[in-house]
Short mmCIF file of C-alpha atoms in Angstrom, two decimals:
data_model
loop_
_atom_site.label_atom_id
_atom_site.label_comp_id
_atom_site.label_asym_id
_atom_site.label_seq_id
_atom_site.Cartn_x
_atom_site.Cartn_y
_atom_site.Cartn_z
CA GLY A 28 69.46 48.36 72.09
CA ASN A 29 71.86 49.04 69.25
CA SER A 30 73.49 52.47 68.99
CA VAL A 31 76.29 54.33 67.24
CA THR A 32 78.19 57.31 68.65
CA GLN A 33 80.22 59.60 66.42
CA MET A 34 82.43 62.54 67.23
CA GLU A 35 80.63 65.82 66.83
CA GLY A 36 81.50 68.11 64.00
CA PRO A 37 82.13 70.14 62.13
CA VAL A 38 85.67 69.03 61.51
CA THR A 39 87.65 71.63 59.59
CA LEU A 40 90.96 70.62 58.00
CA SER A 41 93.38 72.04 55.50
CA GLU A 42 93.93 70.11 52.29
CA GLU A 43 96.44 67.24 52.68
CA ALA A 44 95.86 67.01 56.45
CA PHE A 45 95.28 63.69 58.21
CA LEU A 46 91.67 62.83 59.05
CA THR A 47 90.23 60.78 61.88
CA ILE A 48 86.52 60.58 62.64
CA ASN A 49 85.79 58.50 65.72
CA CYS A 50 82.95 55.99 65.84
CA THR A 51 82.00 53.60 68.63
CA TYR A 52 79.06 51.27 68.79
CA THR A 53 76.87 49.20 71.10
CA ALA A 54 75.29 46.06 69.73
CA THR A 55 74.51 42.48 70.60
CA GLY A 56 76.64 39.92 68.85
CA TYR A 57 78.90 40.90 65.99
CA PRO A 58 77.35 43.52 63.76
CA SER A 59 78.46 44.57 60.31
CA LEU A 60 79.87 48.10 60.28
CA PHE A 61 79.64 50.74 57.57
CA TRP A 62 80.68 54.26 56.71
CA TYR A 63 78.36 56.20 54.45
CA VAL A 64 79.08 59.63 52.95
CA GLN A 65 76.55 62.30 51.97
CA TYR A 66 77.75 65.02 49.62
CA PRO A 67 75.77 68.27 49.49
CA GLY A 68 72.43 67.77 47.76
CA GLU A 69 72.97 64.06 47.26
CA GLY A 70 71.86 60.81 48.85
CA LEU A 71 73.89 58.50 51.05
CA GLN A 72 76.68 56.56 49.36
CA LEU A 73 78.44 53.57 50.83
CA LEU A 74 82.08 54.45 51.47
CA LEU A 75 83.35 51.24 53.05
CA LYS A 76 82.31 48.30 55.20
CA ALA A 77 83.64 45.56 57.47
CA THR A 78 81.72 42.47 58.47
CA LYS A 79 83.88 40.84 61.15
CA ALA A 80 86.43 41.70 63.80
CA ASP A 81 89.85 42.93 62.57
CA ASP A 82 88.53 43.43 59.03
CA LYS A 83 89.74 46.62 57.39
CA GLY A 84 87.43 48.36 54.95
CA SER A 85 89.00 50.74 52.46
CA ASN A 86 87.92 52.90 49.54
CA LYS A 87 89.11 56.12 47.88
CA GLY A 88 91.97 56.44 50.36
CA PHE A 89 89.69 56.08 53.39
CA GLU A 90 90.18 53.21 55.83
CA ALA A 91 88.46 51.87 58.93
CA THR A 92 89.28 48.81 61.04
CA TYR A 93 86.64 46.80 62.95
CA ARG A 94 87.92 46.73 66.53
CA LYS A 95 85.83 44.37 68.63
CA GLU A 96 87.81 44.92 71.84
CA THR A 97 87.13 48.66 71.79
CA THR A 98 83.80 48.44 69.86
CA SER A 99 85.13 51.03 67.45
CA PHE A 100 85.27 51.69 63.71
CA HIS A 101 87.20 54.93 63.30
CA LEU A 102 87.46 56.46 59.82
CA GLU A 103 90.89 57.65 58.65
CA LYS A 104 92.42 59.22 55.58
CA GLY A 105 96.04 60.18 55.23
CA SER A 106 95.60 63.25 53.04
CA VAL A 107 92.19 64.89 52.57
CA GLN A 108 91.12 66.89 49.54
CA VAL A 109 88.61 69.69 49.16
CA SER A 110 86.37 67.21 47.32
CA ASP A 111 86.11 65.12 50.52
CA SER A 112 83.98 67.84 52.13
CA ALA A 113 80.75 66.06 53.08
CA VAL A 114 78.86 64.53 56.01
CA TYR A 115 80.11 61.12 57.12
CA PHE A 116 77.83 58.61 58.87
CA CYS A 117 78.92 55.55 60.79
CA ALA A 118 76.32 52.78 60.86
CA LEU A 119 75.83 49.22 62.02
CA SER A 120 73.68 46.33 60.97
CA ALA A 121 73.09 43.88 63.79
CA ILE A 122 72.73 40.13 63.46
CA GLY A 123 69.13 39.04 63.04
CA THR A 124 67.79 42.46 62.14
CA ALA A 125 67.43 41.84 58.41
CA SER A 126 70.25 44.29 57.78
CA LYS A 127 68.38 47.40 58.93
CA LEU A 128 70.87 50.13 59.71
CA THR A 129 71.40 52.07 62.91
CA PHE A 130 73.19 55.35 62.17
CA GLY A 131 75.24 57.82 64.14
CA THR A 132 74.35 61.50 63.98
CA GLY A 133 76.92 62.23 61.28
CA THR A 134 80.11 64.29 61.24
CA ARG A 135 80.46 67.19 58.85
CA LEU A 136 83.93 67.53 57.29
CA GLN A 137 85.01 70.81 55.73
CA VAL A 138 88.32 70.82 53.86
CA THR A 139 89.86 74.15 52.89
CA LEU A 140 92.72 75.07 50.56
CA ASP B 23 71.98 48.98 37.53
CA THR B 24 70.15 52.30 37.51
CA GLY B 25 70.25 52.79 41.27
CA VAL B 26 67.43 53.53 43.69
CA SER B 27 65.01 56.15 42.39
CA GLN B 28 62.71 58.27 44.57
CA ASN B 29 59.93 60.62 43.52
CA PRO B 30 59.24 63.40 44.03
CA ARG B 31 62.52 65.00 45.13
CA HIS B 32 60.70 67.73 46.99
CA LYS B 33 57.17 67.99 48.35
CA ILE B 34 55.66 71.06 49.96
CA THR B 35 52.20 70.73 51.44
CA LYS B 36 49.89 72.28 53.99
CA ARG B 37 49.40 70.76 57.40
CA GLY B 38 46.58 68.22 57.38
CA GLN B 39 47.05 67.14 53.77
CA ASN B 40 47.96 63.61 52.69
CA VAL B 41 51.18 62.91 50.79
CA THR B 42 52.55 59.86 49.00
CA PHE B 43 56.14 59.12 48.02
CA ARG B 44 57.39 56.48 45.63
CA CYS B 45 60.56 54.41 45.65
CA ASP B 46 61.87 52.22 42.83
CA PRO B 47 64.63 49.95 44.15
CA ILE B 48 67.45 48.28 42.27
CA SER B 49 65.66 45.63 40.25
CA GLU B 50 67.24 42.49 41.66
CA HIS B 51 67.04 43.60 45.30
CA ASN B 52 64.52 41.75 47.45
CA ARG B 53 64.71 44.04 50.49
CA LEU B 54 63.45 47.60 50.57
CA TYR B 55 63.80 49.98 53.51
CA TRP B 56 62.38 53.38 54.45
CA TYR B 57 64.23 55.80 56.72
CA ARG B 58 63.55 59.33 57.94
CA GLN B 59 66.29 61.91 58.37
CA THR B 60 65.82 65.21 60.17
CA LEU B 61 68.25 68.11 60.02
CA GLY B 62 71.53 67.39 61.75
CA GLN B 63 70.64 63.79 62.52
CA GLY B 64 71.38 60.42 61.04
CA PRO B 65 68.67 58.46 59.24
CA GLU B 66 66.22 56.55 61.45
CA PHE B 67 64.68 53.26 60.40
CA LEU B 68 60.94 53.30 59.67
CA THR B 69 60.05 50.00 58.01
CA TYR B 70 61.25 47.32 55.64
CA PHE B 71 59.91 44.86 53.10
CA GLN B 72 61.18 41.54 51.92
CA ASN B 73 59.60 41.13 48.52
CA GLU B 74 55.97 42.21 49.06
CA ALA B 75 55.83 41.40 52.78
CA GLN B 76 56.24 44.22 55.31
CA LEU B 77 58.22 42.44 58.01
CA GLU B 78 59.03 45.18 60.51
CA LYS B 79 57.77 48.61 61.48
CA SER B 80 59.49 51.01 63.83
CA ARG B 81 57.59 52.59 66.71
CA LEU B 82 58.37 55.85 64.89
CA LEU B 83 55.81 54.81 62.28
CA SER B 84 52.57 56.16 63.71
CA ASP B 85 49.17 55.04 62.43
CA ARG B 86 49.16 58.03 60.08
CA PHE B 87 51.96 56.37 58.11
CA SER B 88 51.42 53.44 55.77
CA ALA B 89 53.79 51.74 53.36
CA GLU B 90 53.12 49.23 50.63
CA ARG B 91 55.08 47.18 48.15
CA PRO B 92 52.28 45.46 46.26
CA LYS B 93 54.21 43.44 43.71
CA GLY B 94 57.54 43.26 45.42
CA SER B 95 58.99 45.92 43.15
CA PHE B 96 58.33 49.64 43.82
CA SER B 97 57.09 50.88 47.18
CA THR B 98 54.95 53.80 48.33
CA LEU B 99 54.99 55.60 51.67
CA GLU B 100 51.85 57.57 52.52
CA ILE B 101 51.46 60.07 55.34
CA GLN B 102 47.92 61.05 56.23
CA ARG B 103 46.91 64.27 58.00
CA THR B 104 50.46 65.63 57.89
CA GLU B 105 51.85 67.51 60.89
CA GLN B 106 54.71 70.00 61.24
CA GLY B 107 56.84 67.30 62.84
CA ASP B 108 56.65 65.22 59.67
CA SER B 109 58.97 67.66 57.88
CA ALA B 110 62.07 65.63 57.06
CA MET B 111 63.97 63.84 54.33
CA TYR B 112 62.47 60.43 53.58
CA LEU B 113 65.05 57.98 52.31
CA CYS B 114 64.54 54.67 50.55
CA ALA B 115 67.18 51.97 50.31
CA SER B 116 67.37 48.47 48.87
CA SER B 117 69.62 45.49 49.30
CA SER B 118 69.93 41.85 48.36
CA LEU B 119 68.95 39.07 50.77
CA GLN B 120 72.52 38.00 51.47
CA GLY B 121 73.59 38.85 55.01
CA GLY B 122 75.99 41.77 55.47
CA GLN B 123 75.25 43.24 52.07
CA PRO B 124 75.16 47.03 52.03
CA GLN B 125 72.07 49.04 51.39
CA HIS B 126 71.95 51.35 48.38
CA PHE B 127 70.15 54.62 48.98
CA GLY B 128 68.10 56.89 46.77
CA ASP B 129 68.48 60.67 46.85
CA GLY B 130 65.45 61.03 49.10
CA THR B 131 62.22 63.01 49.12
CA ARG B 132 62.31 66.21 51.14
CA LEU B 133 58.95 66.95 52.76
CA SER B 134 58.15 70.46 53.97
CA ILE B 135 54.94 71.11 55.89
CA LEU B 136 53.66 74.67 55.80
#
């Protein structure tokens, strides 16, 4: 079946540090890939997406590249801010599944001054 | 675009009681999804509707759970005879029919079973 594996958290970084959150997936065909973010007390918000191999999704300084050869979609940001503290979820939507999402377990990011 | 709205935000009930949650999707979205999220985990798919038709149900959705979307607009999720294990955040999302389009999530309903 389809699955998503994320690096375990929490990830604790100082402000302006470089961020990488690893995400790998298993799916039939070529799924669409997403990163969602959940700030404390709020619902899930779409951060970025990529729908085919070698696509790069980007938003708010975050980037992720769809790597078919390594079945990965790692999230990166060059310089994190305290306001980026949240839980980040990698997710996929497989072909023929009416876009239902399969999520990873989430990675909590804590950014300190 | 007012976003996906879920009510109530929080529900506390005694074991064995029935509960019902409501979701109002983004108005032009044909697809509506329900997910369940437990502490420290990612959301898990429960069921989805395309317009008023319920097209798929997860094996997680026991016979105590029922969902409806009677006019293809808002949806309700009912849990009968609640159990401790039903305590979770119940998330609703909606999307358009176009393939690869992202789902937009509501803030969820947090259910606590005493």
